[in-house]
Coordinates of C-alpha atoms and ligand atoms in Angstrom, one line a residue:
M1 CA -8.6 -13.3 24.8
A2 CA -9.1 -15.5 21.8
N3 CA -12.8 -15.9 22.6
S4 CA -13.5 -12.2 22.7
I5 CA -12.3 -11.4 19.1
K6 CA -14.9 -10.2 16.9
K7 CA -15.5 -11.8 13.5
A8 CA -16.2 -9.9 10.6
W9 CA -16.1 -10.5 6.8
Y10 CA -13.6 -7.7 6.2
K11 CA -11.1 -9.5 8.7
E12 CA -11.6 -12.8 6.7
M13 CA -10.9 -11.4 3.4
A14 CA -7.8 -11.3 1.3
V15 CA -7.3 -8.4 -1.2
Y16 CA -5.6 -8.0 -4.6
Q17 CA -4.6 -4.6 -5.4
V18 CA -4.6 -3.2 -9.0
W19 CA -2.6 -0.3 -10.1
P20 CA -4.5 0.2 -13.4
R21 CA -1.9 1.8 -15.7
S22 CA 0.2 -1.4 -15.7
F23 CA -2.2 -4.3 -15.1
C24 CA -3.5 -5.2 -18.5
D25 CA -4.0 -3.2 -21.7
G26 CA -7.4 -4.0 -23.3
N27 CA -7.3 -1.8 -26.4
G28 CA -3.9 -1.9 -27.5
D29 CA -2.9 1.8 -26.7
G30 CA 0.0 0.7 -24.5
I31 CA -1.7 1.7 -21.2
G32 CA -3.6 -0.7 -18.6
D33 CA -7.3 -0.2 -18.7
L34 CA -10.7 -1.5 -17.7
K35 CA -11.1 -3.8 -20.4
G36 CA -7.7 -5.5 -19.6
I37 CA -8.9 -5.8 -15.9
L38 CA -12.3 -7.3 -16.9
S39 CA -10.5 -10.1 -18.9
K40 CA -8.4 -10.8 -15.8
L41 CA -11.3 -11.1 -13.4
D42 CA -11.2 -14.9 -13.6
Y43 CA -7.3 -14.8 -12.9
I44 CA -7.9 -12.6 -9.9
K45 CA -10.4 -14.6 -8.7
S46 CA -8.6 -17.8 -9.0
L47 CA -5.9 -16.5 -6.4
G48 CA -8.5 -17.3 -3.7
V49 CA -9.0 -13.3 -2.9
D50 CA -12.0 -12.0 -2.0
A51 CA -11.7 -8.3 -3.0
I52 CA -10.0 -5.9 -5.5
W53 CA -8.7 -2.6 -4.5
F54 CA -8.3 -0.5 -7.6
S55 CA -5.6 2.5 -7.4
P56 CA -7.2 5.6 -8.8
L57 CA -9.4 5.1 -11.9
Y58 CA -10.6 8.7 -12.2
V59 CA -10.0 11.5 -14.6
S60 CA -6.5 12.9 -13.7
P61 CA -3.7 14.6 -15.6
Q62 CA -1.6 11.6 -14.3
K63 CA 1.0 14.0 -12.6
D64 CA 1.1 11.4 -9.9
Y65 CA -0.7 8.6 -11.7
G66 CA -4.0 9.0 -10.6
Y67 CA -3.5 10.3 -7.1
D68 CA -4.1 13.9 -8.6
I69 CA -7.8 13.8 -9.3
A70 CA -9.5 16.3 -11.6
D71 CA -13.1 14.4 -11.5
Y72 CA -14.0 12.4 -8.5
R73 CA -17.1 11.0 -10.4
N74 CA -15.6 10.1 -13.7
I75 CA -13.2 7.3 -15.2
A76 CA -10.1 8.7 -17.0
P77 CA -10.5 8.2 -20.9
E78 CA -7.3 6.0 -21.1
Y79 CA -8.9 3.4 -18.7
G80 CA -12.2 3.5 -20.2
T81 CA -15.8 4.7 -19.4
M82 CA -18.3 4.6 -16.7
E83 CA -19.9 1.8 -18.6
D84 CA -16.4 -0.3 -18.5
F85 CA -16.3 0.3 -14.8
K86 CA -19.8 -0.9 -14.2
A87 CA -18.9 -4.0 -16.2
V88 CA -15.7 -4.6 -14.1
L89 CA -17.9 -3.9 -11.0
D90 CA -20.7 -6.2 -12.1
G91 CA -18.3 -8.9 -13.1
A92 CA -16.3 -8.9 -9.8
H93 CA -19.6 -9.2 -7.9
K94 CA -20.8 -11.9 -9.9
R95 CA -17.4 -13.8 -8.8
G96 CA -17.9 -12.9 -5.5
L97 CA -15.3 -10.3 -5.5
R98 CA -15.6 -7.0 -3.7
V99 CA -14.4 -3.7 -5.1
I100 CA -12.7 -1.1 -3.2
M101 CA -12.1 2.3 -4.3
D102 CA -9.0 4.5 -3.6
L103 CA -10.6 7.6 -2.1
V104 CA -7.8 10.4 -2.4
V105 CA -9.2 13.5 -0.6
N106 CA -6.0 15.1 1.1
H107 CA -5.5 16.9 -2.2
T108 CA -7.0 17.0 -5.8
S109 CA -5.4 17.9 -8.9
D110 CA -4.4 21.7 -9.8
Q111 CA -6.9 21.0 -12.8
H112 CA -9.8 20.0 -10.6
P113 CA -12.6 22.7 -11.4
W114 CA -12.7 23.7 -7.4
F115 CA -8.8 24.5 -7.9
L116 CA -9.2 26.4 -11.2
E117 CA -11.8 28.5 -9.4
S118 CA -10.2 28.8 -6.1
K119 CA -7.2 30.5 -7.5
K120 CA -9.1 33.2 -9.2
G121 CA -9.5 35.1 -6.1
K122 CA -10.9 35.6 -2.8
D123 CA -14.5 36.4 -3.6
N124 CA -14.9 33.1 -5.3
P125 CA -17.2 30.5 -3.9
Y126 CA -14.3 28.0 -3.8
S127 CA -11.9 30.4 -2.5
D128 CA -11.7 28.4 0.9
Y129 CA -11.4 25.0 -0.6
Y130 CA -7.6 25.0 -0.3
I131 CA -5.0 26.2 2.1
W132 CA -4.2 29.8 0.8
R133 CA -1.8 31.8 3.0
K134 CA 0.1 34.9 2.5
G135 CA 3.9 34.6 2.6
R136 CA 6.4 36.0 5.1
M137 CA 8.9 38.5 4.2
N138 CA 6.4 40.8 2.3
N139 CA 5.1 37.7 0.7
K140 CA 8.6 37.0 -0.8
L141 CA 8.8 33.7 0.9
P142 CA 6.4 30.8 1.5
P143 CA 4.1 31.0 4.6
N144 CA 6.3 28.5 6.8
D145 CA 9.4 26.2 6.1
W146 CA 7.2 22.8 5.2
R147 CA 8.3 20.9 2.5
S148 CA 6.7 18.3 0.2
T149 CA 6.9 14.8 0.6
F150 CA 8.3 14.4 -3.0
A151 CA 11.0 17.0 -1.9
G152 CA 11.0 20.5 -2.8
P153 CA 9.0 23.4 -1.0
G154 CA 5.5 22.6 0.5
W155 CA 3.9 26.0 -1.3
Q156 CA 3.2 27.4 -4.5
Y157 CA 2.9 31.1 -5.2
V158 CA -0.2 32.2 -7.4
P159 CA 0.1 35.4 -8.7
E160 CA -4.0 35.7 -9.3
R161 CA -4.4 35.5 -5.5
D162 CA -1.1 37.0 -4.6
E163 CA -0.8 34.1 -2.2
Y164 CA 0.5 30.5 -1.8
Y165 CA -1.3 27.3 -1.7
L166 CA 0.0 24.1 0.4
H167 CA 0.8 21.1 -1.3
L168 CA 2.4 18.3 0.8
F169 CA 2.9 16.3 -2.4
A170 CA 3.3 17.5 -5.9
T171 CA 3.0 21.1 -7.0
E172 CA 0.2 19.9 -9.1
Q173 CA -1.8 18.4 -5.9
P174 CA -3.0 21.2 -3.8
D175 CA -4.2 20.2 -0.3
L176 CA -7.8 20.5 0.4
N177 CA -8.7 22.8 3.2
M178 CA -10.8 19.9 5.4
D179 CA -11.3 22.5 8.3
N180 CA -14.0 24.0 5.5
P181 CA -17.4 22.1 6.2
K182 CA -18.4 22.5 2.6
V183 CA -15.0 20.5 1.7
R184 CA -16.1 17.8 3.9
A185 CA -19.8 17.7 2.4
E186 CA -18.1 17.3 -0.7
V187 CA -16.1 14.3 0.4
K188 CA -19.3 12.8 1.7
D189 CA -21.0 13.2 -1.2
I190 CA -18.3 11.6 -3.5
M191 CA -18.4 8.6 -0.9
K192 CA -22.1 8.1 -1.3
F193 CA -21.8 8.6 -5.0
W194 CA -19.6 5.5 -5.1
L195 CA -21.3 3.5 -2.5
D196 CA -24.7 3.9 -4.0
M197 CA -23.4 2.5 -7.3
G198 CA -22.4 -0.8 -5.6
V199 CA -18.7 -0.5 -4.4
D200 CA -17.8 -1.9 -1.3
G201 CA -15.4 0.2 0.7
F202 CA -12.4 2.6 0.2
R203 CA -8.8 2.7 0.7
E204 CA -8.3 6.3 2.0
D205 CA -5.0 8.0 0.7
V206 CA -3.0 9.6 3.4
I207 CA -6.3 10.1 5.4
T208 CA -4.3 10.8 8.5
F209 CA -2.8 13.9 7.0
I210 CA -6.1 15.9 6.5
S211 CA -6.1 18.0 9.7
K212 CA -3.3 20.4 9.9
R213 CA -2.3 22.2 13.2
E214 CA -3.8 25.6 13.5
G215 CA -1.6 28.4 12.7
L216 CA 0.4 26.3 10.5
P217 CA 3.6 26.6 12.7
D218 CA 7.3 25.9 11.3
G219 CA 8.3 22.3 11.1
F220 CA 11.6 20.5 12.2
P221 CA 13.8 21.5 9.3
L222 CA 13.9 18.3 7.2
P223 CA 14.9 18.3 3.3
V224 CA 11.6 16.3 2.9
A225 CA 8.3 16.6 4.7
A226 CA 9.4 19.1 7.0
G227 CA 6.4 20.3 9.0
V228 CA 5.0 16.5 9.1
E229 CA 4.7 16.5 12.9
H230 CA 2.1 19.4 12.6
Y231 CA -0.4 17.0 10.4
I232 CA 0.7 13.2 10.6
D233 CA -2.3 12.8 13.4
G234 CA -3.8 16.5 13.3
P235 CA -6.4 18.2 15.9
H236 CA -9.6 17.5 14.1
L237 CA -8.7 14.0 12.5
H238 CA -11.0 12.0 14.7
E239 CA -13.8 14.7 14.1
Y240 CA -13.7 14.6 10.4
L241 CA -13.3 10.6 10.1
M242 CA -16.2 10.3 12.3
E243 CA -18.2 12.8 9.9
F244 CA -17.1 10.4 7.2
K245 CA -18.3 7.5 8.9
D246 CA -21.8 9.1 9.3
V247 CA -21.8 8.2 5.4
W248 CA -20.0 4.9 5.0
G249 CA -21.5 3.5 8.4
K250 CA -24.6 3.0 6.6
Y251 CA -23.2 0.7 4.3
D252 CA -22.0 -3.0 4.3
C253 CA -18.5 -1.6 3.3
V254 CA -14.9 -1.7 4.5
T255 CA -12.6 1.4 5.1
I256 CA -8.7 1.1 5.1
G257 CA -6.8 4.6 5.9
E258 CA -3.5 5.0 4.8
A259 CA -1.5 6.1 7.6
P260 CA 2.2 7.1 7.2
M261 CA 4.5 7.4 10.2
M262 CA 1.4 5.6 12.4
T263 CA 2.5 3.7 15.6
P264 CA 0.3 0.9 17.2
K265 CA -0.4 3.4 20.3
R266 CA -1.7 6.1 18.0
A267 CA -3.5 3.7 15.6
L268 CA -5.5 2.4 18.9
K269 CA -6.9 5.7 19.1
H270 CA -8.3 5.6 15.6
I271 CA -9.4 2.1 15.1
S272 CA -10.0 0.4 18.4
E273 CA -13.2 -1.4 17.7
G274 CA -16.7 0.5 19.3
D275 CA -18.3 3.5 18.8
E276 CA -15.6 5.8 18.2
Q277 CA -13.8 3.6 15.7
E278 CA -13.2 5.7 12.6
L279 CA -11.8 3.4 10.1
N280 CA -11.8 -0.5 10.0
M281 CA -8.1 -0.7 9.8
M282 CA -4.6 1.4 8.7
F283 CA -2.0 0.7 6.5
H284 CA 1.0 1.8 8.5
F285 CA 4.8 1.9 7.2
Q286 CA 6.9 0.5 10.1
H287 CA 7.3 -2.6 8.7
M288 CA 8.7 -1.4 5.5
E289 CA 11.5 0.2 7.4
A290 CA 13.6 -3.0 8.0
D291 CA 15.8 -2.0 5.0
C292 CA 15.9 1.9 5.4
M293 CA 15.2 5.0 7.6
F294 CA 11.4 6.1 6.9
V295 CA 11.7 5.7 3.2
S296 CA 13.5 3.1 1.0
W297 CA 15.8 5.7 -0.5
I298 CA 17.6 6.0 3.0
K299 CA 18.9 2.7 2.4
M300 CA 20.2 0.6 5.3
P301 CA 21.4 -3.0 5.8
F302 CA 18.2 -5.3 6.2
N303 CA 17.6 -5.8 9.8
L304 CA 15.4 -8.9 10.5
K305 CA 15.1 -7.8 14.2
K306 CA 13.6 -4.6 13.4
L307 CA 11.1 -6.2 11.3
K308 CA 10.3 -8.7 13.8
T309 CA 9.9 -6.1 16.7
V310 CA 7.6 -4.0 14.4
Y311 CA 5.4 -7.1 13.5
T312 CA 5.4 -8.3 17.4
N313 CA 4.3 -4.8 18.3
W314 CA 1.2 -4.5 16.0
Q315 CA 0.2 -7.8 16.3
K316 CA 0.3 -7.8 20.2
Q317 CA -1.2 -4.6 20.7
L318 CA -4.1 -4.8 18.4
Y319 CA -5.2 -8.1 19.3
G320 CA -8.8 -8.4 20.1
K321 CA -9.1 -4.5 20.0
A322 CA -8.4 -3.3 16.4
W323 CA -7.7 -5.1 13.2
N324 CA -4.4 -5.3 11.3
A325 CA -4.0 -4.5 7.3
L326 CA -1.3 -6.9 6.0
Y327 CA 1.0 -6.0 3.2
I328 CA 4.6 -6.2 1.9
E329 CA 4.2 -4.7 -1.5
N330 CA 2.1 -2.0 -3.3
H331 CA 2.6 0.8 -5.9
D332 CA 4.7 2.9 -3.6
Q333 CA 7.3 0.3 -2.4
P334 CA 10.0 -1.3 -4.4
R335 CA 9.6 -5.2 -5.1
V336 CA 10.1 -7.0 -1.7
V337 CA 12.2 -9.8 -3.1
N338 CA 14.8 -7.2 -3.8
R339 CA 14.8 -6.0 -0.1
Y340 CA 13.9 -8.5 2.2
G341 CA 14.3 -11.5 0.2
S342 CA 17.2 -12.9 -2.1
L343 CA 17.5 -12.8 -6.0
K344 CA 19.6 -15.9 -6.0
Y345 CA 16.8 -17.5 -4.1
R346 CA 14.0 -15.8 -5.6
K347 CA 11.3 -18.5 -5.5
E348 CA 11.9 -19.6 -2.0
S349 CA 12.2 -16.3 -0.4
A350 CA 9.2 -14.8 -2.3
K351 CA 7.1 -17.9 -0.9
M352 CA 8.8 -17.5 2.6
L353 CA 8.0 -13.7 2.6
A354 CA 4.3 -14.5 1.8
V355 CA 4.0 -17.0 4.6
M356 CA 5.8 -14.4 6.9
Y357 CA 3.0 -11.9 6.6
I358 CA -0.1 -13.8 5.7
C359 CA -0.1 -16.1 8.4
Q360 CA -0.3 -13.2 10.8
S361 CA -3.8 -11.8 12.3
G362 CA -5.3 -9.3 10.1
T363 CA -6.4 -8.7 6.3
P364 CA -3.8 -9.4 3.7
F365 CA -3.3 -7.6 0.5
I366 CA -1.3 -8.8 -2.2
Y367 CA 0.0 -6.2 -5.2
Q368 CA -0.2 -7.0 -8.7
G369 CA 2.9 -9.3 -9.7
Q370 CA 3.8 -9.9 -6.2
E371 CA 2.0 -13.3 -6.7
I372 CA 4.5 -14.2 -9.4
G373 CA 7.7 -12.7 -7.7
M374 CA 8.2 -9.9 -10.0
T375 CA 11.5 -8.0 -9.3
N376 CA 12.8 -4.3 -9.4
I377 CA 13.6 -3.3 -13.2
G378 CA 16.3 -1.0 -11.8
L379 CA 16.3 1.3 -14.8
K380 CA 19.6 3.2 -15.4
D381 CA 18.8 6.6 -16.7
I382 CA 16.4 9.3 -15.2
N383 CA 14.8 10.1 -18.1
Q384 CA 13.4 6.5 -18.1
Y385 CA 11.7 7.2 -15.0
E386 CA 8.0 8.3 -14.7
D387 CA 7.6 8.7 -11.1
V388 CA 7.4 12.5 -9.8
S389 CA 8.8 11.6 -6.3
T390 CA 11.8 9.7 -8.1
K391 CA 12.5 12.6 -10.2
N392 CA 12.2 15.4 -7.5
I393 CA 14.6 13.3 -5.4
Y394 CA 17.0 12.7 -8.1
H395 CA 17.2 16.4 -8.7
M396 CA 17.5 17.4 -5.2
A397 CA 20.4 14.7 -4.5
R398 CA 22.0 16.2 -7.7
S399 CA 21.6 19.8 -6.6
F400 CA 23.7 18.7 -3.2
G401 CA 26.3 17.3 -5.5
V402 CA 25.4 13.6 -5.5
K403 CA 26.9 12.1 -8.5
D404 CA 24.4 10.9 -11.3
E405 CA 25.9 7.1 -10.9
T406 CA 25.3 7.1 -7.2
V407 CA 21.6 8.5 -7.4
M408 CA 20.7 5.9 -10.1
K409 CA 22.1 3.2 -8.3
L410 CA 20.0 4.2 -5.4
A411 CA 16.8 4.7 -7.6
A412 CA 17.5 1.2 -8.9
Y413 CA 16.8 0.2 -5.5
A414 CA 14.2 2.7 -3.9
S415 CA 12.2 4.0 -6.7
R416 CA 8.4 3.5 -6.8
D417 CA 8.9 3.0 -10.4
N418 CA 10.0 -0.6 -9.8
A419 CA 6.8 -1.5 -8.5
R420 CA 4.9 0.2 -11.4
T421 CA 6.3 -1.8 -14.4
P422 CA 3.7 -3.9 -16.5
V423 CA 2.5 -7.2 -15.2
Q424 CA 4.4 -10.0 -16.9
W425 CA 1.5 -12.0 -18.3
S426 CA 3.5 -14.4 -20.7
D427 CA 6.9 -14.6 -22.6
E428 CA 5.3 -13.4 -25.6
K429 CA 5.9 -9.8 -27.1
N430 CA 5.7 -7.0 -24.5
A431 CA 5.1 -9.8 -21.9
G432 CA 1.5 -10.2 -23.3
F433 CA 0.6 -6.8 -21.5
T434 CA -0.2 -4.9 -24.5
S435 CA -0.6 -5.6 -28.2
A436 CA 0.8 -2.1 -28.9
D437 CA 4.5 -1.6 -30.2
K438 CA 5.5 0.2 -27.0
P439 CA 4.0 -0.2 -23.4
W440 CA 3.6 3.3 -21.8
F441 CA 6.4 2.3 -19.1
P442 CA 9.5 -0.3 -19.6
I443 CA 9.0 -4.1 -19.3
N444 CA 11.4 -5.9 -17.0
P445 CA 13.2 -8.0 -19.5
N446 CA 13.3 -11.0 -17.1
Y447 CA 9.4 -11.3 -18.4
T448 CA 10.7 -14.2 -20.5
E449 CA 11.3 -16.5 -17.2
I450 CA 8.9 -14.5 -14.6
N451 CA 5.4 -14.5 -16.1
V452 CA 2.0 -15.6 -15.1
K453 CA 1.8 -18.2 -18.1
E454 CA 4.9 -20.1 -16.9
A455 CA 3.7 -19.8 -13.2
Q456 CA 0.5 -21.1 -14.2
E457 CA 1.8 -24.4 -15.6
D458 CA 4.1 -24.9 -12.7
P459 CA 2.9 -26.6 -9.8
D460 CA 5.8 -25.3 -7.6
S461 CA 5.4 -21.8 -8.8
I462 CA 5.0 -18.6 -6.4
L463 CA 1.5 -18.1 -7.9
N464 CA 0.4 -21.6 -7.1
F465 CA 1.9 -21.3 -3.5
Y466 CA -0.1 -18.1 -2.9
R467 CA -3.2 -20.0 -4.0
K468 CA -2.3 -22.7 -1.6
L469 CA -1.8 -20.5 1.3
L470 CA -4.8 -18.4 0.8
K471 CA -7.0 -21.5 0.7
F472 CA -5.2 -22.8 4.1
R473 CA -6.1 -19.3 5.5
K474 CA -9.6 -19.8 4.5
E475 CA -10.0 -23.0 5.8
N476 CA -8.5 -22.5 9.2
E477 CA -9.7 -19.6 11.3
I478 CA -6.3 -19.8 13.5
V479 CA -4.7 -18.0 10.8
I480 CA -7.3 -15.2 10.8
Y481 CA -8.4 -15.1 14.5
G482 CA -5.6 -16.7 16.7
D483 CA -3.3 -14.8 18.8
Y484 CA 0.5 -14.1 18.2
T485 CA 3.7 -15.1 20.2
E486 CA 7.1 -14.4 18.7
Y487 CA 10.1 -16.8 19.6
Y488 CA 13.7 -16.3 19.2
H489 CA 13.5 -12.6 18.6
E490 CA 17.4 -12.4 19.0
R491 CA 18.0 -14.7 16.0
D492 CA 19.0 -12.6 12.9
D493 CA 18.5 -15.5 10.4
L494 CA 15.0 -16.7 11.7
Y495 CA 11.4 -15.5 12.4
C496 CA 9.3 -17.9 14.1
Y497 CA 5.9 -17.0 15.7
G498 CA 3.1 -19.2 17.1
R499 CA -0.7 -18.7 16.8
T500 CA -3.3 -20.4 19.1
Y501 CA -7.3 -20.3 18.6
E502 CA -10.0 -22.2 20.3
G503 CA -7.6 -24.9 21.5
K504 CA -5.5 -25.3 18.3
R505 CA -1.9 -24.3 17.8
M506 CA -0.1 -23.2 14.9
L507 CA 3.9 -22.5 14.4
V508 CA 5.1 -20.3 11.7
I509 CA 8.8 -20.6 10.6
C510 CA 10.6 -18.4 8.3
S511 CA 14.4 -18.8 7.4
F512 CA 16.0 -15.8 6.3
S513 CA 19.2 -17.3 5.6
E514 CA 20.9 -18.3 2.3
K515 CA 22.4 -21.1 4.3
N516 CA 21.0 -24.2 6.2
I517 CA 20.3 -23.3 9.7
T518 CA 19.4 -25.2 12.7
F519 CA 15.7 -24.9 14.1
T520 CA 14.9 -26.0 17.5
A521 CA 11.2 -26.3 18.1
P522 CA 9.9 -23.9 21.2
P523 CA 9.3 -26.0 24.0
A524 CA 5.4 -26.2 23.7
Y525 CA 5.9 -27.3 20.1
D526 CA 6.9 -30.9 19.5
L527 CA 6.8 -31.1 15.9
S528 CA 6.2 -35.0 15.7
F529 CA 2.7 -34.0 16.8
G530 CA 2.1 -31.2 14.4
K531 CA 1.2 -31.3 10.5
C532 CA 3.4 -29.6 8.3
M533 CA 0.4 -28.0 6.3
I534 CA 2.6 -25.2 4.1
C535 CA 6.3 -25.8 3.1
N536 CA 8.3 -24.1 0.0
Y537 CA 10.4 -27.4 -0.1
D538 CA 9.6 -30.8 -1.1
D539 CA 10.3 -32.8 1.8
P540 CA 9.7 -31.2 4.9
T541 CA 11.2 -33.8 7.4
A542 CA 11.6 -33.0 11.1
V543 CA 12.2 -35.0 14.4
A544 CA 10.2 -34.0 17.6
G545 CA 12.7 -31.2 18.7
G546 CA 13.2 -29.4 15.2
C547 CA 15.1 -29.8 11.8
V548 CA 17.6 -28.3 9.3
L549 CA 16.0 -25.3 7.5
R550 CA 17.2 -24.9 3.9
P551 CA 17.9 -21.5 2.4
Y552 CA 14.8 -19.4 3.1
E553 CA 12.8 -22.1 3.9
T554 CA 9.2 -21.8 5.4
R555 CA 7.2 -24.5 7.3
V556 CA 3.5 -23.9 8.7
Y557 CA 2.8 -26.6 11.5
L558 CA -0.8 -27.5 12.8
F559 CA -1.3 -28.8 16.0
E560 CA -5.1 -29.7 16.4
Ligands
NOJ1 C1 -0.2 7.8 -1.1 C2 -0.1 7.0 -2.4 O1 -0.1 5.7 -2.3 C3 0.8 7.4 -3.4 O2 1.2 6.6 -4.7 C4 0.7 9.3 -3.6 O3 1.8 9.5 -4.4 C5 0.3 10.0 -2.4 N1 -0.3 9.2 -1.5 C6 -0.1 11.1 -2.8 O4 -1.5 11.1 -2.9

């Protein structure tokens, strides 16, 4: 099998994700921007990544922080100008970094000119750009029982049309009607616009939601996202994605589709290599459910076996057929150290988690701040939060009678805002993020200890560990292309897997325990013949048959 795996640049790359608003403020207004990004390109390059994915930079009323786009071809003024963007694109390319844009086409902002026209009436040329329906019960109730992913109804009534429009996310994010060929033509034009400018690909926002089942039937009654079974993998998804590929397939670029509720079996329908492949890879969510049910708000105890089962499924089922996108953080997920690691062993566990996912087969994505082990801020008051889904969930829970204290405790663990605090660059005022008096969002008070400057200077920092790990991956094809075998699945304190490629073998060992634990090497791996390439402790001594692993210890052995 190993020999049949196809090589490609997008498989070998590692990607750094920038959420612009909180990355770096270059003009002193308290908001991250393109000038700030430009000033940090050398830093990004120094991590050893090959590309940057920018969360949306476009003009937007920022109801969902950029995922509500009002103009697909312009830059949000608070982030800069098109000239600033071109300078970043050029600066990235000069450093050998590719640029991946966020393509958000399941919905627009309700301030997008298409929607402003569409809502005027049925004889408008943009009338069918969105999903409009008459309601039930003489138009008194929405057309069906679908509910928004962000809590609340999935439909909004508009008096001008005397109809409802569908919004799977915030009320201000109307869903586009992808069944309309004119809408698909617009999407293709947008893709062409950015690709012609020189960008290197797209991360496609909830792209698997774009085709809704005909007739929009009622869904399973859930408080959040009811109806989801009718659009997670809709009837025309393949057709529409193939149409988009007519555009991007002509460029040397990469496409990564965001795919909530995706399983390996269904993913293979979409991303198996060959003529019918719709996207290069997909972001699934299953591995982010090891401490919750579907979303971090439905919190459960961390379950390592659940995590390992998911990883093993994806690694095994996609190997040689399709490609994995690997991540443990992004702008929608609370910080991983709080979830799968340990605050007591923050450095050790952050490094271990890095090894756990980066040493698998796939393209790794690293979210801003993850490389220094940033943690949840855990704000105490709902008025301090900015995220629309956090606020909606808060109000929904309160309306069910849940106490403020209880919801706030959960938000401190589960809110997306935990990942959206400004990047901690130094221990200076406002963590070096902005020269303004007040940043747009609170800075985690732990910036005096956790910051890039400190991490740069400490050879043992999480940051320098990431650099070493990414270099190791780049220099050893086995990390990228090797096959995968899991060991000791039943253990709930240890994750261990092996990789093989072209006669070489690699063993990855990750302790998930705060105590010392015993590790016995799997029969085929005599540790005295292997070379310990990566470890998060100083002296990785071992005998042939195994070793004692210290809290959250990780080791990677290479057998050549
Ligand atoms: C997924 C994005 O990552 C998230 O931030 C956004 O709120 C939703 N899609 C809606 O666009």
